[in-house]
Amino acid sequence: MNKAVKIICKISEIAMWITTAVMLLLTILTVVAPQQLAELLKSGMDGAYLSINGLECEIIYEQSGLLMQPVALILFIASIISGTLGAMIFRNIYLVFKLSEGNSKHSKGVTPFQPDNVRMIREIGIFAISIPIIQFIASIAIHLVSGIPGTAVLSVGGIFFGIVILALSRIFQYGADLEKDAEGLI
């Protein structure tokens, strides 16, 4: 089971990094070749809407076919940030499993209660909370810049997940402290 989880995490991490690289390329194209990007997107899209990492917005003016440059920049930059955080979540999950199995040069035995695991689990929680907040802020910025009425919704699921993971990191911290105390007694 651990091997399957590690494989899924590594594949997901790579996919997130690839997606983030594509978003970086789209950001660059938005600045240097906005009309060509609009043509490219129109040929591959059904309508003028684009949805990336939970953010959905209109980025091409329907009448003129031109790219809404500020909106596209906000969307792509928010996607780069949230994609990077998502990749780091999968990376940390992979490393937690690897470290817990003792398969790392930083491992302190075959135990999940290690200081590095505590740090990585805490980071997973922080990253998970950050993603919906970044998307919410980007959604507000997109609506302010575009002038198109819309609703900005804060995804409570990601925040809830992050809080649960932060609480879990406290449990792992307690376990690491107990192991450290037990080693001191021996």
mmCIF file of N, CA and C in Angstrom, residues 93-160:
data_model
loop_
_atom_site.group_PDB
_atom_site.id
_atom_site.type_symbol
_atom_site.label_atom_id
_atom_site.label_comp_id
_atom_site.label_asym_id
_atom_site.label_seq_id
_atom_site.Cartn_x
_atom_site.Cartn_y
_atom_site.Cartn_z
ATOM 1 N N ILE A 93 4.160 14.523 0.944
ATOM 2 C CA ILE A 93 3.521 13.242 1.285
ATOM 3 C C ILE A 93 4.456 12.093 0.909
ATOM 4 N N TYR A 94 5.032 12.174 -0.279
ATOM 5 C CA TYR A 94 5.985 11.157 -0.728
ATOM 6 C C TYR A 94 7.157 11.043 0.254
ATOM 7 N N LEU A 95 7.716 12.188 0.647
ATOM 8 C CA LEU A 95 8.871 12.179 1.550
ATOM 9 C C LEU A 95 8.517 11.692 2.949
ATOM 10 N N VAL A 96 7.308 11.974 3.412
ATOM 11 C CA VAL A 96 6.878 11.477 4.725
ATOM 12 C C VAL A 96 6.877 9.949 4.711
ATOM 13 N N PHE A 97 6.335 9.360 3.647
ATOM 14 C CA PHE A 97 6.324 7.894 3.559
ATOM 15 C C PHE A 97 7.742 7.349 3.467
ATOM 16 N N LYS A 98 8.569 7.973 2.656
ATOM 17 C CA LYS A 98 9.944 7.509 2.481
ATOM 18 C C LYS A 98 10.732 7.621 3.784
ATOM 19 N N LEU A 99 10.598 8.738 4.464
ATOM 20 C CA LEU A 99 11.314 8.961 5.720
ATOM 21 C C LEU A 99 10.830 7.992 6.801
ATOM 22 N N SER A 100 9.519 7.757 6.857
ATOM 23 C CA SER A 100 8.950 6.866 7.872
ATOM 24 C C SER A 100 9.414 5.422 7.694
ATOM 25 N N GLU A 101 9.691 5.044 6.453
ATOM 26 C CA GLU A 101 10.169 3.680 6.175
ATOM 27 C C GLU A 101 11.667 3.532 6.428
ATOM 28 N N GLY A 102 12.342 4.635 6.719
ATOM 29 C CA GLY A 102 13.783 4.590 6.945
ATOM 30 C C GLY A 102 14.582 4.598 5.658
ATOM 31 N N ASN A 103 13.944 4.960 4.533
ATOM 32 C CA ASN A 103 14.598 4.938 3.221
ATOM 33 C C ASN A 103 15.128 6.307 2.809
ATOM 34 N N SER A 104 15.677 7.044 3.733
ATOM 35 C CA SER A 104 16.204 8.364 3.431
ATOM 36 C C SER A 104 17.451 8.591 4.269
ATOM 37 N N LYS A 105 18.361 9.385 3.708
ATOM 38 C CA LYS A 105 19.581 9.666 4.473
ATOM 39 C C LYS A 105 19.278 10.509 5.703
ATOM 40 N N HIS A 106 18.120 11.178 5.723
ATOM 41 C CA HIS A 106 17.718 11.999 6.862
ATOM 42 C C HIS A 106 16.904 11.211 7.892
ATOM 43 N N SER A 107 16.611 9.952 7.575
ATOM 44 C CA SER A 107 15.763 9.134 8.436
ATOM 45 C C SER A 107 16.463 8.789 9.741
ATOM 46 N N LYS A 108 15.683 8.814 10.798
ATOM 47 C CA LYS A 108 16.186 8.447 12.126
ATOM 48 C C LYS A 108 15.506 7.163 12.582
ATOM 49 N N GLY A 109 15.520 6.158 11.705
ATOM 50 C CA GLY A 109 14.901 4.887 12.019
ATOM 51 C C GLY A 109 13.596 4.684 11.263
ATOM 52 N N VAL A 110 12.962 3.558 11.562
ATOM 53 C CA VAL A 110 11.698 3.218 10.914
ATOM 54 C C VAL A 110 10.570 3.662 11.843
ATOM 55 N N THR A 111 10.249 4.936 11.779
ATOM 56 C CA THR A 111 9.195 5.502 12.606
ATOM 57 C C THR A 111 8.644 6.759 11.931
ATOM 58 N N PRO A 112 7.351 6.997 12.036
ATOM 59 C CA PRO A 112 6.798 8.227 11.464
ATOM 60 C C PRO A 112 7.051 9.454 12.354
ATOM 61 N N PHE A 113 7.445 9.213 13.603
ATOM 62 C CA PHE A 113 7.594 10.309 14.561
ATOM 63 C C PHE A 113 9.014 10.879 14.525
ATOM 64 N N GLN A 114 9.282 11.633 13.477
ATOM 65 C CA GLN A 114 10.584 12.241 13.280
ATOM 66 C C GLN A 114 10.392 13.742 13.066
ATOM 67 N N PRO A 115 11.341 14.541 13.509
ATOM 68 C CA PRO A 115 11.194 15.998 13.361
ATOM 69 C C PRO A 115 10.942 16.457 11.914
ATOM 70 N N ASP A 116 11.611 15.817 10.952
ATOM 71 C CA ASP A 116 11.393 16.199 9.554
ATOM 72 C C ASP A 116 9.960 15.891 9.106
ATOM 73 N N ASN A 117 9.413 14.785 9.572
ATOM 74 C CA ASN A 117 8.020 14.454 9.239
ATOM 75 C C ASN A 117 7.062 15.486 9.829
ATOM 76 N N VAL A 118 7.324 15.879 11.057
ATOM 77 C CA VAL A 118 6.478 16.885 11.714
ATOM 78 C C VAL A 118 6.484 18.169 10.886
ATOM 79 N N ARG A 119 7.672 18.597 10.469
ATOM 80 C CA ARG A 119 7.795 19.817 9.656
ATOM 81 C C ARG A 119 7.061 19.677 8.321
ATOM 82 N N MET A 120 7.248 18.539 7.644
ATOM 83 C CA MET A 120 6.622 18.352 6.331
ATOM 84 C C MET A 120 5.100 18.248 6.440
ATOM 85 N N ILE A 121 4.599 17.596 7.480
ATOM 86 C CA ILE A 121 3.150 17.502 7.676
ATOM 87 C C ILE A 121 2.580 18.893 7.963
ATOM 88 N N ARG A 122 3.290 19.674 8.769
ATOM 89 C CA ARG A 122 2.856 21.053 9.036
ATOM 90 C C ARG A 122 2.824 21.853 7.733
ATOM 91 N N GLU A 123 3.842 21.689 6.894
ATOM 92 C CA GLU A 123 3.878 22.385 5.605
ATOM 93 C C GLU A 123 2.707 21.975 4.719
ATOM 94 N N ILE A 124 2.357 20.688 4.719
ATOM 95 C CA ILE A 124 1.210 20.222 3.936
ATOM 96 C C ILE A 124 -0.041 20.974 4.371
ATOM 97 N N GLY A 125 -0.237 21.112 5.675
ATOM 98 C CA GLY A 125 -1.401 21.837 6.179
ATOM 99 C C GLY A 125 -1.399 23.297 5.761
ATOM 100 N N ILE A 126 -0.254 23.943 5.854
ATOM 101 C CA ILE A 126 -0.143 25.357 5.466
ATOM 102 C C ILE A 126 -0.390 25.515 3.966
ATOM 103 N N PHE A 127 0.194 24.644 3.166
ATOM 104 C CA PHE A 127 -0.008 24.716 1.716
ATOM 105 C C PHE A 127 -1.472 24.482 1.357
ATOM 106 N N ALA A 128 -2.101 23.504 2.027
ATOM 107 C CA ALA A 128 -3.505 23.188 1.741
ATOM 108 C C ALA A 128 -4.417 24.362 2.081
ATOM 109 N N ILE A 129 -4.127 25.080 3.129
ATOM 110 C CA ILE A 129 -4.916 26.266 3.495
ATOM 111 C C ILE A 129 -4.634 27.402 2.512
ATOM 112 N N SER A 130 -3.401 27.522 2.065
ATOM 113 C CA SER A 130 -3.006 28.629 1.186
ATOM 114 C C SER A 130 -3.669 28.563 -0.187
ATOM 115 N N ILE A 131 -3.845 27.377 -0.727
ATOM 116 C CA ILE A 131 -4.377 27.242 -2.090
ATOM 117 C C ILE A 131 -5.761 27.879 -2.229
ATOM 118 N N PRO A 132 -6.759 27.542 -1.391
ATOM 119 C CA PRO A 132 -8.065 28.192 -1.582
ATOM 120 C C PRO A 132 -8.041 29.693 -1.283
ATOM 121 N N ILE A 133 -7.159 30.116 -0.387
ATOM 122 C CA ILE A 133 -7.060 31.556 -0.097
ATOM 123 C C ILE A 133 -6.505 32.295 -1.316
ATOM 124 N N ILE A 134 -5.489 31.738 -1.948
ATOM 125 C CA ILE A 134 -4.923 32.347 -3.160
ATOM 126 C C ILE A 134 -5.972 32.389 -4.269
ATOM 127 N N GLN A 135 -6.725 31.303 -4.430
ATOM 128 C CA GLN A 135 -7.764 31.270 -5.454
ATOM 129 C C GLN A 135 -8.864 32.288 -5.159
ATOM 130 N N PHE A 136 -9.207 32.453 -3.899
ATOM 131 C CA PHE A 136 -10.229 33.425 -3.509
ATOM 132 C C PHE A 136 -9.757 34.849 -3.821
ATOM 133 N N ILE A 137 -8.527 35.165 -3.440
ATOM 134 C CA ILE A 137 -7.967 36.490 -3.714
ATOM 135 C C ILE A 137 -7.882 36.735 -5.220
ATOM 136 N N ALA A 138 -7.442 35.730 -5.962
ATOM 137 C CA ALA A 138 -7.360 35.866 -7.423
ATOM 138 C C ALA A 138 -8.741 36.067 -8.029
ATOM 139 N N SER A 139 -9.726 35.359 -7.514
ATOM 140 C CA SER A 139 -11.095 35.505 -8.014
ATOM 141 C C SER A 139 -11.610 36.925 -7.796
ATOM 142 N N ILE A 140 -11.352 37.479 -6.625
ATOM 143 C CA ILE A 140 -11.756 38.869 -6.337
ATOM 144 C C ILE A 140 -11.021 39.822 -7.274
ATOM 145 N N ALA A 141 -9.716 39.619 -7.428
ATOM 146 C CA ALA A 141 -8.922 40.492 -8.308
ATOM 147 C C ALA A 141 -9.417 40.406 -9.754
ATOM 148 N N ILE A 142 -9.748 39.218 -10.213
ATOM 149 C CA ILE A 142 -10.247 39.049 -11.585
ATOM 150 C C ILE A 142 -11.545 39.819 -11.775
ATOM 151 N N HIS A 143 -12.449 39.722 -10.809
ATOM 152 C CA HIS A 143 -13.732 40.427 -10.931
ATOM 153 C C HIS A 143 -13.547 41.935 -10.839
ATOM 154 N N LEU A 144 -12.599 42.392 -10.031
ATOM 155 C CA LEU A 144 -12.329 43.837 -9.946
ATOM 156 C C LEU A 144 -11.712 44.369 -11.240
ATOM 157 N N VAL A 145 -10.780 43.613 -11.800
ATOM 158 C CA VAL A 145 -10.090 44.054 -13.010
ATOM 159 C C VAL A 145 -11.002 43.964 -14.237
ATOM 160 N N SER A 146 -11.765 42.895 -14.325
ATOM 161 C CA SER A 146 -12.581 42.685 -15.522
ATOM 162 C C SER A 146 -13.864 43.501 -15.515
ATOM 163 N N GLY A 147 -14.366 43.825 -14.327
ATOM 164 C CA GLY A 147 -15.628 44.537 -14.239
ATOM 165 C C GLY A 147 -16.829 43.644 -14.487
ATOM 166 N N ILE A 148 -16.581 42.379 -14.714
ATOM 167 C CA ILE A 148 -17.664 41.418 -14.939
ATOM 168 C C ILE A 148 -18.183 40.971 -13.576
ATOM 169 N N PRO A 149 -19.492 41.123 -13.356
ATOM 170 C CA PRO A 149 -20.021 40.704 -12.054
ATOM 171 C C PRO A 149 -19.855 39.195 -11.868
ATOM 172 N N GLY A 150 -19.555 38.819 -10.662
ATOM 173 C CA GLY A 150 -19.385 37.407 -10.348
ATOM 174 C C GLY A 150 -19.288 37.219 -8.855
ATOM 175 N N THR A 151 -19.202 35.997 -8.469
ATOM 176 C CA THR A 151 -19.089 35.693 -7.048
ATOM 177 C C THR A 151 -17.740 35.047 -6.774
ATOM 178 N N ALA A 152 -17.117 35.495 -5.732
ATOM 179 C CA ALA A 152 -15.868 34.902 -5.275
ATOM 180 C C ALA A 152 -16.207 34.003 -4.098
ATOM 181 N N VAL A 153 -15.916 32.724 -4.242
ATOM 182 C CA VAL A 153 -16.263 31.759 -3.209
ATOM 183 C C VAL A 153 -14.991 31.197 -2.612
ATOM 184 N N LEU A 154 -14.938 31.211 -1.293
ATOM 185 C CA LEU A 154 -13.795 30.634 -0.581
ATOM 186 C C LEU A 154 -14.076 29.154 -0.358
ATOM 187 N N SER A 155 -13.211 28.302 -0.868
ATOM 188 C CA SER A 155 -13.376 26.858 -0.729
ATOM 189 C C SER A 155 -13.047 26.437 0.700
ATOM 190 N N VAL A 156 -14.075 26.119 1.435
ATOM 191 C CA VAL A 156 -13.890 25.749 2.836
ATOM 192 C C VAL A 156 -13.278 24.356 2.955
ATOM 193 N N GLY A 157 -13.471 23.504 1.948
ATOM 194 C CA GLY A 157 -12.937 22.145 1.991
ATOM 195 C C GLY A 157 -11.428 22.119 2.120
ATOM 196 N N GLY A 158 -10.745 22.934 1.327
ATOM 197 C CA GLY A 158 -9.281 22.992 1.395
ATOM 198 C C GLY A 158 -8.787 23.530 2.719
ATOM 199 N N ILE A 159 -9.492 24.514 3.237
ATOM 200 C CA ILE A 159 -9.114 25.090 4.529
ATOM 201 C C ILE A 159 -9.341 24.066 5.644
ATOM 202 N N PHE A 160 -10.474 23.370 5.590
ATOM 203 C CA PHE A 160 -10.767 22.338 6.583
ATOM 204 C C PHE A 160 -9.697 21.244 6.541
#
